[in-house]
XYZ file of C-alpha atoms in Angstrom:
461
model
C 70.886 123.291 143.487
C 74.392 124.070 143.043
C 76.057 127.501 143.887
C 76.438 128.498 140.057
C 72.825 127.989 139.182
C 71.590 129.951 142.315
C 74.015 133.121 141.700
C 72.631 132.932 138.138
C 69.209 132.870 139.162
C 69.690 135.504 141.819
C 71.013 137.871 139.098
C 68.238 137.444 136.796
C 65.621 137.581 139.353
C 66.992 140.617 140.794
C 67.110 142.143 137.296
C 63.514 141.393 136.584
C 62.621 142.812 139.844
C 64.152 146.262 139.043
C 62.708 146.278 135.558
C 59.384 145.456 137.072
C 59.642 148.148 139.584
C 60.643 150.738 137.356
C 58.471 150.116 134.549
C 55.496 149.955 136.803
C 54.760 146.287 135.511
C 51.892 145.546 137.934
C 50.283 142.361 136.750
C 47.040 141.828 139.220
C 45.664 138.485 140.023
C 45.483 137.170 136.426
C 48.673 138.538 134.906
C 52.250 137.763 134.960
C 55.665 139.407 133.956
C 57.982 137.695 131.632
C 61.499 138.086 130.939
C 63.236 137.458 127.558
C 65.933 134.831 127.654
C 67.067 136.481 124.328
C 66.113 140.434 124.386
C 64.495 141.584 121.013
C 65.114 144.755 119.342
C 62.287 147.175 119.042
C 60.552 147.082 115.616
C 61.304 150.096 113.684
C 58.674 152.738 113.285
C 57.577 156.193 112.240
C 56.077 158.299 109.308
C 59.017 157.392 106.935
C 58.932 153.548 107.766
C 56.733 151.452 105.704
C 53.988 149.666 107.926
C 55.191 146.453 106.755
C 58.450 146.765 108.831
C 56.684 147.622 112.077
C 54.411 144.959 111.529
C 57.105 142.514 111.303
C 58.808 143.426 114.608
C 55.209 143.747 116.493
C 54.169 140.190 115.196
C 57.701 138.950 116.405
C 57.427 140.194 119.853
C 53.433 139.931 120.581
C 52.860 136.319 119.248
C 55.695 135.106 121.639
C 54.498 131.873 123.043
C 54.014 132.479 127.135
C 53.631 129.646 129.549
C 52.070 130.731 132.978
C 54.530 128.480 134.800
C 57.706 130.096 133.256
C 59.309 133.363 133.959
C 61.014 133.178 130.430
C 59.811 133.187 127.025
C 61.633 131.720 123.979
C 61.872 134.021 121.213
C 62.854 131.276 118.549
C 60.062 128.912 119.428
C 58.830 127.340 116.232
C 55.231 128.675 116.748
C 53.623 131.454 118.890
C 50.248 132.385 120.410
C 48.061 132.705 117.317
C 49.204 129.354 116.096
C 48.557 127.608 119.833
C 45.020 128.622 119.868
C 44.167 126.296 117.338
C 45.828 123.541 119.214
C 43.643 124.648 122.545
C 40.424 124.147 120.692
C 41.426 120.804 120.009
C 41.465 119.869 123.719
C 38.171 121.519 124.682
C 35.779 119.652 126.564
C 32.697 119.523 124.318
C 30.369 118.679 127.513
C 29.150 115.342 125.385
C 29.428 111.735 126.466
C 31.200 110.337 123.565
C 31.642 106.711 122.946
C 35.075 105.231 123.982
C 36.003 104.384 120.143
C 35.012 107.844 119.006
C 37.091 109.529 121.910
C 40.177 107.328 121.128
C 39.839 108.162 117.485
C 39.719 111.817 118.252
C 42.631 111.418 120.603
C 44.638 109.736 117.676
C 43.621 112.414 115.326
C 44.880 115.123 117.728
C 48.347 113.304 117.858
C 48.553 113.154 114.171
C 47.321 117.010 113.811
C 50.123 117.963 116.247
C 52.907 115.901 113.983
C 51.479 117.508 110.931
C 51.696 120.992 112.445
C 55.036 120.622 113.557
C 56.111 119.366 110.229
C 54.178 122.505 108.390
C 55.957 124.866 110.980
C 59.328 123.388 110.060
C 58.919 123.531 106.458
C 57.537 127.014 106.497
C 60.528 128.354 108.530
C 62.973 126.593 105.936
C 60.965 128.140 102.996
C 61.058 131.291 104.397
C 64.903 131.241 105.066
C 65.359 129.978 101.249
C 63.140 132.824 100.121
C 65.353 135.227 101.908
C 68.480 133.687 100.681
C 66.961 133.720 97.022
C 65.962 137.343 97.345
C 69.493 138.318 98.441
C 70.919 136.260 95.518
C 68.595 137.794 92.729
C 66.995 134.724 92.210
C 63.471 136.060 93.100
C 61.676 138.244 90.420
C 61.144 141.927 91.698
C 58.059 142.336 93.574
C 57.348 138.573 93.874
C 55.827 137.899 97.273
C 56.483 134.855 99.622
C 53.058 133.608 98.733
C 53.584 133.917 94.845
C 57.112 132.240 95.348
C 55.710 129.294 97.042
C 52.741 128.967 94.657
C 55.472 129.090 91.766
C 56.712 125.455 92.945
C 59.883 126.799 94.849
C 58.986 125.045 98.240
C 57.432 121.633 97.217
C 58.007 120.297 100.802
C 56.057 123.170 102.107
C 53.448 122.598 99.714
C 52.870 118.988 100.902
C 53.127 119.766 104.473
C 50.591 122.131 104.112
C 48.225 119.559 102.442
C 49.063 117.182 105.240
C 48.411 119.775 107.991
C 45.057 120.723 106.398
C 43.948 117.003 106.155
C 44.824 116.221 109.820
C 43.200 119.435 111.179
C 39.846 118.617 108.957
C 39.963 114.983 110.736
C 39.941 116.703 114.168
C 37.118 119.047 113.216
C 34.914 116.251 111.672
C 35.286 113.920 114.818
C 34.431 116.855 117.170
C 31.397 117.428 114.977
C 30.362 113.838 115.575
C 30.837 114.092 119.042
C 28.977 117.441 118.984
C 27.740 118.720 122.487
C 26.653 122.082 123.586
C 29.658 123.965 122.620
C 29.827 122.479 119.055
C 28.543 125.636 117.438
C 30.540 128.151 119.237
C 33.833 125.999 118.593
C 33.067 126.019 114.801
C 32.632 129.826 114.904
C 35.943 130.345 116.764
C 37.772 127.949 114.234
C 36.436 130.050 111.318
C 37.892 133.091 113.114
C 41.061 131.467 113.526
C 41.337 130.478 109.849
C 40.859 133.977 108.709
C 43.931 134.955 110.742
C 45.981 132.324 109.024
C 45.016 133.022 105.604
C 48.412 133.581 103.668
C 46.697 134.396 100.279
C 44.229 137.089 100.994
C 43.996 140.484 102.868
C 41.233 140.327 105.326
C 40.741 143.556 107.160
C 41.236 142.930 111.125
C 42.541 139.757 110.860
C 45.910 139.582 108.965
C 48.647 142.341 107.866
C 51.401 142.551 105.624
C 54.993 141.947 107.343
C 58.286 142.472 105.542
C 60.077 139.453 104.450
C 62.491 138.749 101.799
C 63.697 141.844 99.741
C 64.102 144.073 102.719
C 66.394 146.301 104.397
C 68.061 145.090 107.767
C 67.539 147.227 110.734
C 70.947 148.843 110.191
C 70.408 149.646 106.824
C 66.871 151.015 107.539
C 68.332 153.353 110.069
C 71.077 154.445 107.953
C 68.636 155.239 105.015
C 66.317 157.297 107.382
C 69.327 159.014 108.886
C 70.292 160.049 105.315
C 66.981 161.192 104.387
C 66.305 158.463 101.878
C 62.940 157.064 100.783
C 62.493 153.625 102.070
C 60.812 151.355 99.257
C 57.891 149.262 100.251
C 59.398 145.776 100.840
C 58.216 142.232 99.610
C 55.719 140.787 102.218
C 53.975 137.957 103.642
C 50.749 137.783 105.609
C 50.691 137.108 109.483
C 48.114 137.429 112.095
C 47.329 140.972 112.975
C 48.873 142.886 116.215
C 48.463 146.334 116.630
C 50.011 149.100 118.957
C 49.651 152.781 118.240
C 51.436 153.729 121.474
C 54.585 151.931 120.327
C 54.852 153.852 117.071
C 54.521 157.102 118.992
C 57.053 155.803 121.801
C 60.052 155.019 119.040
C 59.060 158.277 117.305
C 59.731 160.294 120.129
C 62.812 158.441 121.168
C 64.329 159.056 117.734
C 64.055 162.624 118.260
C 66.184 162.544 120.988
C 68.989 160.599 119.574
C 72.212 162.245 118.948
C 75.940 161.849 119.189
C 75.817 163.287 122.609
C 72.878 161.354 123.847
C 72.899 160.136 127.376
C 70.445 157.856 129.117
C 68.553 160.002 131.689
C 68.132 157.570 134.582
C 69.572 154.324 135.893
C 68.599 151.866 138.663
C 71.336 149.872 140.612
C 71.077 146.404 142.413
C 73.254 144.078 144.235
C 72.710 140.315 144.983
C 72.466 138.832 148.394
C 73.467 134.954 148.178
C 71.437 134.456 151.411
C 68.101 135.491 149.804
C 66.242 132.289 148.628
C 65.073 132.399 145.001
C 61.335 131.666 146.054
C 60.967 134.964 147.647
C 60.545 136.521 144.243
C 57.128 136.796 142.480
C 56.356 137.647 138.803
C 52.956 136.332 138.788
C 53.934 132.736 137.613
C 51.899 129.641 138.731
C 54.736 128.047 140.241
C 56.524 128.923 143.341
C 59.973 130.737 142.871
C 59.442 131.818 139.329
C 59.772 128.479 137.937
C 63.055 127.363 139.013
C 62.811 124.033 136.979
C 63.239 125.770 133.930
C 66.580 126.285 132.044
C 68.084 129.659 132.819
C 70.545 131.227 130.246
C 73.768 132.578 131.800
C 73.106 136.367 133.053
C 76.756 137.370 131.909
C 78.611 134.895 129.565
C 81.234 135.287 126.859
C 80.761 133.522 123.641
C 83.713 133.459 121.186
C 84.704 131.235 118.262
C 88.255 130.373 116.828
C 90.623 128.767 119.279
C 88.587 130.170 122.108
C 85.149 128.562 121.349
C 83.805 127.961 124.679
C 80.721 129.816 126.309
C 82.007 130.916 129.846
C 79.726 132.529 132.664
C 81.249 134.444 135.214
C 80.422 135.238 138.731
C 79.611 131.579 140.022
C 80.217 131.750 143.710
C 78.576 133.307 146.808
C 81.839 135.000 147.522
C 82.209 136.384 144.045
C 78.799 138.173 144.434
C 79.603 140.137 147.345
C 81.633 142.855 145.213
C 79.504 142.943 142.153
C 77.059 145.830 141.484
C 74.617 146.491 138.399
C 73.690 149.625 137.207
C 70.890 149.430 134.518
C 71.058 152.751 132.636
C 67.712 153.663 130.521
C 66.191 156.820 129.209
C 62.801 155.227 129.661
C 61.113 152.171 130.838
C 57.467 151.905 129.228
C 54.742 149.577 129.178
C 53.212 149.446 125.748
C 49.688 147.759 125.369
C 49.305 145.479 122.336
C 45.867 144.990 120.757
C 45.271 141.679 119.099
C 43.221 141.380 115.724
C 39.602 140.105 115.425
C 41.212 136.661 115.155
C 41.396 136.473 119.001
C 38.858 134.278 120.605
C 37.600 134.218 124.020
C 38.762 130.990 125.467
C 37.355 131.557 129.060
C 34.217 130.141 128.024
C 35.791 126.628 127.343
C 36.950 124.174 129.867
C 39.597 121.706 128.752
C 39.813 118.125 128.986
C 41.328 116.628 132.019
C 43.902 114.774 129.622
C 44.786 117.911 127.795
C 48.713 118.622 127.580
C 50.239 120.801 130.649
C 51.716 123.214 128.036
C 48.026 123.788 126.646
C 46.721 124.380 130.319
C 49.532 127.084 131.005
C 48.913 129.098 127.870
C 49.092 132.684 128.542
C 48.862 135.781 126.106
C 50.765 138.771 125.611
C 49.072 142.127 126.760
C 51.813 144.659 126.736
C 55.417 144.716 126.069
C 58.030 146.245 128.387
C 60.347 148.589 126.219
C 63.468 150.202 127.361
C 64.913 153.049 125.426
C 68.546 153.860 125.394
C 69.427 150.749 127.689
C 72.792 149.969 128.710
C 74.311 148.570 131.857
C 77.439 149.237 134.157
C 78.918 146.230 135.978
C 81.544 146.598 138.482
C 83.176 143.613 139.906
C 85.653 142.712 142.624
C 89.165 142.131 141.913
C 89.123 138.360 141.406
C 86.506 138.315 139.194
C 88.057 141.416 137.421
C 90.859 139.135 136.442
C 88.554 136.303 134.929
C 86.760 139.187 133.059
C 89.777 140.731 131.667
C 91.105 137.290 130.408
C 87.678 136.292 128.843
C 87.372 139.758 127.347
C 90.380 139.708 125.620
C 90.156 136.367 124.231
C 86.594 136.871 122.894
C 87.717 140.299 121.332
C 90.454 138.427 119.341
C 88.323 135.620 118.239
C 85.640 138.010 117.155
C 83.084 136.663 119.455
C 79.937 138.468 121.528
C 78.941 138.581 125.040
C 75.466 138.134 126.348
C 74.206 140.132 129.308
C 70.586 139.365 130.693
C 69.791 137.916 127.118
C 71.308 140.711 125.190
C 73.662 140.366 122.506
C 76.940 142.518 122.547
C 79.312 142.908 119.888
C 83.027 143.536 121.068
C 84.626 143.523 117.418
C 87.608 141.425 116.316
C 88.543 140.164 112.961
C 86.247 137.161 113.011
C 83.279 139.194 114.423
C 79.713 138.245 112.311
C 77.614 139.934 114.901
C 76.472 142.947 113.041
C 72.744 141.961 112.295
C 72.023 140.407 115.601
C 73.901 142.590 117.677
C 72.229 145.860 119.390
C 74.605 146.949 121.944
C 78.146 147.290 122.007
C 80.841 147.184 125.182
C 83.800 148.342 126.859
C 86.185 147.224 129.494
C 87.957 149.520 132.092
C 90.259 146.884 133.774
C 91.404 149.779 136.029
C 88.149 150.821 137.502
C 86.848 147.105 137.083
C 83.821 148.072 135.137
C 82.217 146.693 132.370
C 79.953 149.060 130.290
C 77.466 148.367 127.660
C 75.834 150.880 125.293
C 73.354 150.922 122.396
C 75.051 150.559 119.031
C 74.186 153.744 117.157
C 72.855 151.918 113.908
C 70.953 149.073 115.833
C 68.153 151.281 116.960
C 67.621 152.502 120.370
C 64.606 150.355 121.630
C 64.877 147.176 123.424
C 62.184 144.723 124.392
C 63.227 143.569 127.751
C 60.030 141.834 129.024
C 56.168 141.086 128.496
C 53.049 141.443 130.369
C 50.777 138.457 130.096
C 47.293 137.525 130.904
C 47.077 133.950 132.441
C 43.886 131.793 131.794
C 43.858 130.292 135.287
C 43.196 126.588 134.052
C 46.155 124.939 135.808
């Protein structure tokens, strides 16, 4: 491992340890703590916020696809946990001795279904983005939902991909029915459950929910409307698998009552990095020693700029540079917020997977709680040598209108070319005299940040 990689990993691991300890994220034997490579804004919530907005945020957070052998989860993955369950059922050992020909046919059908599912998810993602664009441009009739827009012929490739996916899935089910076995009836019941949570056309209590999409307010617009005492209109929606958390709404409402121009986080935790420490000494419950050091790690402190300064630069890359670096995480609260899945969630502990099931299926884990920080900020103090690097990169990034990322949090720094308004949740300042880089929540981006997740492993690796 290069010095640069080790330094980067040590900062991430020390940060994760600080959050885990302060939040009290005790995961037990079957659990694990996961970090976001790209931190997510907390979903808007409260009595004046339509549930559709909160539902969208909860879905985006709780449906993240976790892997028991990976410390990080990817918030932009093509599909999540709810979708992965159907794939999981494809690989269940049915406990029957199928003929080689029938087993080969099933494996081929599973491969076809996997390709069809990827094509469907890709086309659906494109259709959703087109629907959003059409809504903004005024091309969508008022009140027309995503489902209605698709039915009107506006996403023909998605319609075709949906038919292909359904046909491929039906073929897998038909072959599993032929193989039969003692678990066949239970498998059929579980597939019926999953089909209800994936229903895009009908409301099914306990299985799906309305999530804002299309003709909606951005988080910044929503917060401004609430601060101005305006009534937020009910948005257009799509139906997605149900996730719930009454505790989340209560936590966000409590935080919003505290926010004001003089708000300052009440707590902090500081840490430094000892380069002599081995990365394998950290344990967050993953099934791979050293918190999965084979995976790709994002830079913990990096500058991203456009224009003439288009590079992405990470700082603090050597053992010597870590000696004078201290990180203070400022926050008001760290909270563990439990997430309840809808009635669609199935108990997969009763199943055994085929020996040839893919590794990512065997490593499946589900979200049980989110780790949320309110009023999250950072104060990073560096030595003289690193300070010159920070000063150089910071000035170039500001001039180019770029952004900075610290532990996966996008930070806006202004500049004429900046386009980070919707993605940025925090702002920053650099004090070259005191060699301190400060990060604080943007006033109109909300004050809750999801910095990690608690998950349950299925112990099948």
